[in-house]
Amino acid sequence: MKPRILVAREVFPEVLEHLRPHFEVDDNQADVILGVDGLKRRLADKAGVMTAVSDPVNAEVIAAAPHLKAVCNFAVGYNNIDLAACTRAGIMATNTPGVLDDTTADLAWALLMATARHIQTSEHWLRAGHWKGFRMMDWLGTDVHHATLGILGMGRIGQAVARRALGFDMRVIYHNRSRLPAEKEAACRATWVDKETLLREADFLVLLLPYSPASHHIIGAAELALMKPTAHLINVARGGIVDDAALISALRQRRLSGAALDVFEGEPALNPGFLELDNVTLTPHIGSSSRATRLAMAMTAANNLIAALSGQRPPNLVNTEVWK
Ligand code: 8YV
């Protein structure tokens, strides 16, 4: 008998076709959010699951899934999974690194340009019929070219964001726990600086850190106070890295020129303070959302699951200690 698996969210039909020769597939093409209770119910008889960031695979879910051997996230981030609980239960957890770097870097740039040049707000103003003709002072933005780009978290996506800055003749500075090797720094012409210098000197600060207790509110009131009042903050990483209430207060008081955010604390809930501001651009966690990339992510997760349940080491195993 084929192992039973759950695909916890809607996926492209070709992903299900790829899985069906290997597994008895319980899919969720109706895309109902299962939550803790739904996952507990649907995982009681499953050996594997493909999850998204919206699926909380916590200790309670794991305790209710006695046959579970693999949790394969279709995301590079995996803060929806209690990794320690998986490891304790001998369950493999995997992610999808690499396949979404360029697509997410593209969105970081789309947001950077949008906040720099008031793309969202000026479009809404135009659509509302306010444009009566040329005015010298309309929608004065911030130049992107020759500005200083700061990147906090210089993994693969951070480096892809940095490389794109070459075309805009920008100075690129970054902060990361460990410095990149010299050849990687040279490839994106980026200079390592301490966190305080990064905050003080960036005209555009792009956040690309994974969420963990250590990165919780790594950008809060004190950090925002160090930034230039002309600066813009861009977050395409995870909600919770930024203290949203502190950011709203800085934007409201114009202690920061603008922000562009794809991720939020407690999403999909949104701090209503954001909606009152005209200096923030908001998108609904679409960093990796191109058709090609979302398909590649789902296929990567599917291949991790196929490997894990056929006795092979999955290519993107996160809790490597479970592999004997
Ligand atoms: C995903 C993401 O699209 O990969 C990640 O960590 O945040 C996004 O690329 C989203 O999480 C869906 O699972």
Short mmCIF file of C-alpha atoms and ligand atoms in Angstrom, two decimals:
data_model
loop_
_atom_site.label_atom_id
_atom_site.label_comp_id
_atom_site.label_asym_id
_atom_site.label_seq_id
_atom_site.Cartn_x
_atom_site.Cartn_y
_atom_site.Cartn_z
CA MET A 1 0.00 0.00 0.00
CA LYS A 2 1.23 3.49 -0.87
CA PRO A 3 2.00 5.85 2.03
CA ARG A 4 -0.74 8.37 2.81
CA ILE A 5 0.10 12.06 2.59
CA LEU A 6 -1.70 15.37 2.99
CA VAL A 7 -1.14 18.38 0.74
CA ALA A 8 -2.37 20.99 3.18
CA ARG A 9 -3.07 23.87 0.74
CA GLU A 10 -4.12 24.21 -2.88
CA VAL A 11 -1.33 23.44 -5.35
CA PHE A 12 -1.01 23.33 -9.14
CA PRO A 13 -2.67 20.16 -10.54
CA GLU A 14 0.66 18.99 -12.01
CA VAL A 15 2.06 18.79 -8.46
CA LEU A 16 -0.69 16.38 -7.44
CA GLU A 17 -0.07 14.37 -10.63
CA HIS A 18 3.61 14.20 -9.69
CA LEU A 19 2.75 12.91 -6.20
CA ARG A 20 -0.01 10.41 -7.03
CA PRO A 21 2.20 7.60 -8.42
CA HIS A 22 4.02 7.56 -5.04
CA PHE A 23 1.28 8.25 -2.49
CA GLU A 24 -2.38 8.08 -1.50
CA VAL A 25 -2.92 11.83 -1.69
CA ASP A 26 -5.40 13.70 0.51
CA ASP A 27 -5.48 17.12 -1.16
CA ASN A 28 -7.05 20.42 -0.17
CA GLN A 29 -7.84 21.97 -3.55
CA ALA A 30 -10.75 23.81 -1.91
CA ASP A 31 -7.95 25.60 -0.02
CA VAL A 32 -9.70 25.60 3.34
CA ILE A 33 -7.31 26.86 6.04
CA LEU A 34 -6.96 23.77 8.24
CA GLY A 35 -5.41 25.32 11.34
CA VAL A 36 -4.31 23.25 14.32
CA ASP A 37 -7.58 21.29 14.62
CA GLY A 38 -7.85 20.54 10.91
CA LEU A 39 -4.23 19.44 10.70
CA LYS A 40 -4.63 17.19 13.74
CA ARG A 41 -7.66 15.55 12.15
CA ARG A 42 -6.19 15.13 8.68
CA LEU A 43 -2.73 14.01 9.84
CA ALA A 44 -3.87 11.23 12.18
CA ASP A 45 -3.25 8.57 9.49
CA LYS A 46 -0.59 10.32 7.35
CA ALA A 47 3.10 9.58 6.83
CA GLY A 48 3.87 12.93 5.23
CA VAL A 49 2.54 16.42 4.70
CA MET A 50 3.23 19.32 2.36
CA THR A 51 2.63 22.58 4.21
CA ALA A 52 2.68 26.32 3.62
CA VAL A 53 3.60 29.08 6.07
CA SER A 54 -0.09 29.29 6.99
CA ASP A 55 -0.04 25.74 8.43
CA PRO A 56 1.01 25.67 12.10
CA VAL A 57 2.84 22.39 12.59
CA ASN A 58 3.23 22.77 16.34
CA ALA A 59 3.83 20.24 19.13
CA GLU A 60 0.07 19.58 19.46
CA VAL A 61 -0.25 18.74 15.76
CA ILE A 62 2.81 16.51 15.90
CA ALA A 63 1.49 14.67 18.97
CA ALA A 64 -1.71 13.90 17.05
CA ALA A 65 0.18 12.46 14.05
CA PRO A 66 1.75 9.20 15.24
CA HIS A 67 2.70 7.98 11.73
CA LEU A 68 4.21 11.26 10.51
CA LYS A 69 7.75 11.01 9.11
CA ALA A 70 8.14 14.17 7.01
CA VAL A 71 6.88 17.77 6.98
CA CYS A 72 7.80 19.43 3.68
CA ASN A 73 7.17 23.15 3.63
CA PHE A 74 6.68 24.93 0.34
CA ALA A 75 8.56 27.99 1.52
CA VAL A 76 12.15 28.80 2.34
CA GLY A 77 11.09 30.08 5.78
CA TYR A 78 9.87 27.44 8.23
CA ASN A 79 8.91 29.35 11.36
CA ASN A 80 5.43 27.76 11.08
CA ILE A 81 7.03 24.44 12.05
CA ASP A 82 8.11 23.55 15.58
CA LEU A 83 11.45 22.15 14.52
CA ALA A 84 12.45 20.95 17.99
CA ALA A 85 9.18 19.01 18.32
CA CYS A 86 9.76 17.44 14.88
CA THR A 87 13.28 16.44 15.82
CA ARG A 88 12.14 14.95 19.12
CA ALA A 89 9.59 12.84 17.22
CA GLY A 90 12.17 11.85 14.57
CA ILE A 91 10.23 13.73 11.86
CA MET A 92 12.15 15.22 8.93
CA ALA A 93 11.41 18.86 8.09
CA THR A 94 12.34 20.39 4.74
CA ASN A 95 12.12 23.77 2.99
CA THR A 96 12.62 25.14 -0.53
CA PRO A 97 15.79 27.23 -0.63
CA GLY A 98 17.24 28.59 -3.87
CA VAL A 99 14.24 28.43 -6.20
CA LEU A 100 12.66 31.69 -5.05
CA ASP A 101 15.69 33.95 -4.62
CA ASP A 102 15.40 35.99 -7.81
CA THR A 103 11.61 36.29 -7.68
CA THR A 104 11.73 37.55 -4.09
CA ALA A 105 14.61 39.92 -4.90
CA ASP A 106 12.51 41.29 -7.79
CA LEU A 107 9.64 42.02 -5.40
CA ALA A 108 12.00 43.74 -2.95
CA TRP A 109 13.00 46.01 -5.81
CA ALA A 110 9.41 46.58 -6.94
CA LEU A 111 8.57 47.70 -3.39
CA LEU A 112 11.71 49.81 -3.09
CA MET A 113 10.87 51.68 -6.30
CA ALA A 114 7.20 51.98 -5.30
CA THR A 115 7.94 53.61 -1.96
CA ALA A 116 10.74 55.80 -3.37
CA ARG A 117 8.52 57.24 -6.10
CA HIS A 118 5.04 57.12 -4.50
CA ILE A 119 3.76 54.70 -7.14
CA GLN A 120 0.82 53.38 -5.10
CA THR A 121 -0.31 56.63 -3.54
CA SER A 122 -0.02 58.73 -6.68
CA GLU A 123 -1.94 56.12 -8.66
CA HIS A 124 -4.77 56.11 -6.12
CA TRP A 125 -4.82 59.93 -6.24
CA LEU A 126 -4.96 59.89 -10.03
CA ARG A 127 -7.74 57.28 -10.07
CA ALA A 128 -9.68 59.38 -7.58
CA GLY A 129 -9.71 62.25 -10.15
CA HIS A 130 -7.42 64.65 -8.27
CA TRP A 131 -4.93 65.26 -11.13
CA LYS A 132 -5.59 68.71 -12.56
CA GLY A 133 -2.30 69.15 -14.44
CA PHE A 134 1.38 69.84 -13.82
CA ARG A 135 2.56 71.10 -10.45
CA MET A 136 6.24 71.41 -9.68
CA MET A 137 5.77 70.10 -6.15
CA ASP A 138 3.62 67.05 -6.92
CA TRP A 139 4.78 63.68 -5.63
CA LEU A 140 8.42 64.56 -5.01
CA GLY A 141 10.15 61.26 -4.43
CA THR A 142 13.54 59.97 -3.32
CA ASP A 143 16.21 59.18 -5.90
CA VAL A 144 17.15 55.53 -6.03
CA HIS A 145 20.19 55.96 -8.28
CA HIS A 146 23.41 56.78 -6.40
CA ALA A 147 21.66 56.27 -3.05
CA THR A 148 22.90 53.91 -0.32
CA LEU A 149 21.19 50.53 -0.20
CA GLY A 150 21.42 48.77 3.18
CA ILE A 151 20.65 45.07 3.49
CA LEU A 152 20.07 43.35 6.82
CA GLY A 153 20.49 39.59 6.31
CA MET A 154 22.81 38.77 3.43
CA GLY A 155 21.87 35.25 2.37
CA ARG A 156 21.09 34.28 -1.19
CA ILE A 157 18.12 36.67 -1.51
CA GLY A 158 20.07 39.55 0.05
CA GLN A 159 22.86 39.02 -2.45
CA ALA A 160 20.36 38.91 -5.34
CA VAL A 161 18.91 42.24 -4.13
CA ALA A 162 22.44 43.69 -3.93
CA ARG A 163 23.38 42.58 -7.45
CA ARG A 164 20.36 44.39 -8.85
CA ALA A 165 21.66 47.64 -7.29
CA LEU A 166 24.64 47.69 -9.65
CA GLY A 167 22.41 48.99 -12.42
CA PHE A 168 21.38 51.93 -10.26
CA ASP A 169 24.95 52.95 -9.36
CA MET A 170 24.17 52.53 -5.68
CA ARG A 171 26.50 52.14 -2.76
CA VAL A 172 25.63 48.82 -1.10
CA ILE A 173 26.26 48.11 2.58
CA TYR A 174 25.09 45.09 4.51
CA HIS A 175 25.03 43.57 7.95
CA ASN A 176 25.01 39.86 8.63
CA ARG A 177 26.21 37.79 11.57
CA SER A 178 28.96 36.39 9.40
CA ARG A 179 30.72 38.36 6.71
CA LEU A 180 30.55 37.08 3.14
CA PRO A 181 33.70 35.72 1.55
CA ALA A 182 35.59 38.43 -0.40
CA GLU A 183 34.59 37.07 -3.84
CA LYS A 184 30.87 37.17 -2.92
CA GLU A 185 31.20 40.72 -1.59
CA ALA A 186 32.95 41.69 -4.83
CA ALA A 187 30.22 40.04 -6.97
CA CYS A 188 27.59 42.36 -5.47
CA ARG A 189 29.98 45.22 -4.63
CA ALA A 190 28.71 45.17 -1.05
CA THR A 191 30.56 46.27 2.06
CA TRP A 192 29.98 44.76 5.51
CA VAL A 193 29.19 47.32 8.24
CA ASP A 194 28.01 46.99 11.84
CA LYS A 195 24.27 47.16 12.44
CA GLU A 196 24.30 50.71 13.76
CA THR A 197 26.19 52.02 10.71
CA LEU A 198 23.74 50.18 8.48
CA LEU A 199 20.79 51.84 10.19
CA ARG A 200 22.36 55.30 10.18
CA GLU A 201 23.60 55.30 6.58
CA ALA A 202 21.02 53.42 4.51
CA ASP A 203 18.68 55.44 2.30
CA PHE A 204 16.81 52.20 1.60
CA LEU A 205 16.97 49.43 4.19
CA VAL A 206 15.87 46.01 2.95
CA LEU A 207 15.23 43.29 5.56
CA LEU A 208 16.02 39.73 4.55
CA LEU A 209 16.38 37.83 7.81
CA PRO A 210 14.58 34.62 8.73
CA TYR A 211 12.21 34.95 11.70
CA SER A 212 13.38 33.40 14.96
CA PRO A 213 13.17 34.46 18.62
CA ALA A 214 16.56 36.12 18.04
CA SER A 215 15.25 38.28 15.18
CA HIS A 216 11.94 39.19 16.89
CA HIS A 217 11.54 43.00 16.72
CA ILE A 218 15.12 43.38 15.54
CA ILE A 219 13.79 46.62 14.05
CA GLY A 220 11.97 48.44 16.85
CA ALA A 221 11.64 52.02 18.06
CA ALA A 222 15.34 52.36 18.97
CA GLU A 223 16.52 51.10 15.59
CA LEU A 224 14.02 53.22 13.66
CA ALA A 225 15.23 56.27 15.59
CA LEU A 226 18.74 55.73 14.20
CA MET A 227 17.53 55.81 10.59
CA LYS A 228 17.60 58.93 8.43
CA PRO A 229 14.21 60.72 8.33
CA THR A 230 14.53 60.53 4.53
CA ALA A 231 15.03 56.75 4.56
CA HIS A 232 12.68 53.97 3.44
CA LEU A 233 12.26 50.53 5.03
CA ILE A 234 11.41 47.47 2.91
CA ASN A 235 10.44 44.12 4.49
CA VAL A 236 10.00 41.06 2.28
CA ALA A 237 11.23 38.59 4.92
CA ARG A 238 8.85 37.89 7.82
CA GLY A 239 6.41 39.68 10.03
CA GLY A 240 7.64 40.01 13.61
CA ILE A 241 11.15 41.08 12.56
CA VAL A 242 9.76 44.62 12.67
CA ASP A 243 7.79 46.01 15.59
CA ASP A 244 4.79 47.11 13.49
CA ALA A 245 3.42 49.48 16.14
CA ALA A 246 6.79 51.26 16.39
CA LEU A 247 7.00 51.50 12.60
CA ILE A 248 3.51 52.99 12.35
CA SER A 249 4.44 55.58 14.94
CA ALA A 250 7.68 56.51 13.08
CA LEU A 251 5.85 56.78 9.76
CA ARG A 252 3.02 58.80 11.28
CA GLN A 253 5.46 61.29 12.77
CA ARG A 254 7.50 61.36 9.52
CA ARG A 255 10.57 60.24 11.42
CA LEU A 256 10.90 57.86 8.48
CA SER A 257 10.02 58.83 4.92
CA GLY A 258 8.33 55.63 3.85
CA ALA A 259 8.02 51.88 4.11
CA ALA A 260 7.02 49.05 1.81
CA LEU A 261 5.94 45.82 3.42
CA ASP A 262 5.05 42.38 2.10
CA VAL A 263 4.86 40.73 5.54
CA PHE A 264 3.21 41.65 8.85
CA GLU A 265 3.05 40.66 12.49
CA GLY A 266 0.19 38.19 12.90
CA GLU A 267 -0.66 38.19 9.18
CA PRO A 268 -3.12 38.00 7.52
CA ALA A 269 -4.30 40.36 10.25
CA LEU A 270 -2.95 43.84 9.67
CA ASN A 271 -2.37 46.56 12.25
CA PRO A 272 -5.12 49.04 11.21
CA GLY A 273 -2.66 51.89 11.78
CA PHE A 274 -1.02 51.03 8.44
CA LEU A 275 -4.25 51.73 6.57
CA GLU A 276 -4.35 55.33 7.78
CA LEU A 277 -0.90 56.15 6.41
CA ASP A 278 -0.08 57.51 2.96
CA ASN A 279 3.64 56.72 3.25
CA VAL A 280 3.43 52.96 3.34
CA THR A 281 3.03 50.49 0.47
CA LEU A 282 1.43 47.17 1.41
CA THR A 283 1.35 43.85 -0.45
CA PRO A 284 -0.13 40.54 0.79
CA HIS A 285 2.97 38.29 1.20
CA ILE A 286 3.58 37.83 -2.54
CA GLY A 287 7.40 37.71 -2.48
CA SER A 288 7.69 34.39 -4.29
CA SER A 289 4.48 34.71 -6.25
CA SER A 290 5.28 34.22 -9.89
CA ARG A 291 3.73 31.17 -11.55
CA ALA A 292 7.09 29.64 -12.40
CA THR A 293 8.51 30.12 -8.91
CA ARG A 294 5.48 28.91 -6.98
CA LEU A 295 5.43 25.81 -9.21
CA ALA A 296 9.16 25.27 -8.61
CA MET A 297 8.64 25.64 -4.85
CA ALA A 298 5.78 23.12 -4.80
CA MET A 299 7.74 20.65 -6.94
CA THR A 300 10.76 21.04 -4.67
CA ALA A 301 8.59 20.29 -1.63
CA ALA A 302 7.04 17.31 -3.47
CA ASN A 303 10.49 15.93 -4.32
CA ASN A 304 11.59 16.35 -0.71
CA LEU A 305 8.53 14.34 0.37
CA ILE A 306 9.12 11.60 -2.23
CA ALA A 307 12.75 11.25 -1.10
CA ALA A 308 11.90 11.34 2.61
CA LEU A 309 9.26 8.62 2.38
CA SER A 310 11.34 6.35 0.15
CA GLY A 311 14.23 6.12 2.58
CA GLN A 312 16.46 8.74 0.91
CA ARG A 313 17.80 11.84 2.54
CA PRO A 314 15.60 14.70 1.30
CA PRO A 315 17.66 17.33 -0.58
CA ASN A 316 16.50 20.21 1.65
CA LEU A 317 16.47 18.61 5.09
CA VAL A 318 16.48 21.33 7.76
CA ASN A 319 16.80 19.31 10.99
CA THR A 320 19.75 17.28 9.74
CA GLU A 321 20.18 15.61 13.13
CA VAL A 322 17.18 13.34 12.49
CA TRP A 323 19.03 11.72 9.57
CA LYS A 324 20.87 8.68 10.85
C1 8YV B 1 6.00 31.75 0.33
C2 8YV B 1 7.86 32.74 1.83
O1 8YV B 1 5.37 32.08 -0.83
O2 8YV B 1 9.30 31.03 1.12
C3 8YV B 1 8.94 31.74 2.04
O3 8YV B 1 9.47 31.68 3.17
O4 8YV B 1 7.63 33.54 2.64
C4 8YV B 1 7.09 32.77 0.55
O5 8YV B 1 7.97 32.60 -0.50
C5 8YV B 1 4.96 31.63 1.32
O6 8YV B 1 5.52 31.51 2.55
C6 8YV B 1 4.05 30.44 0.99
O7 8YV B 1 4.33 29.28 1.71
#
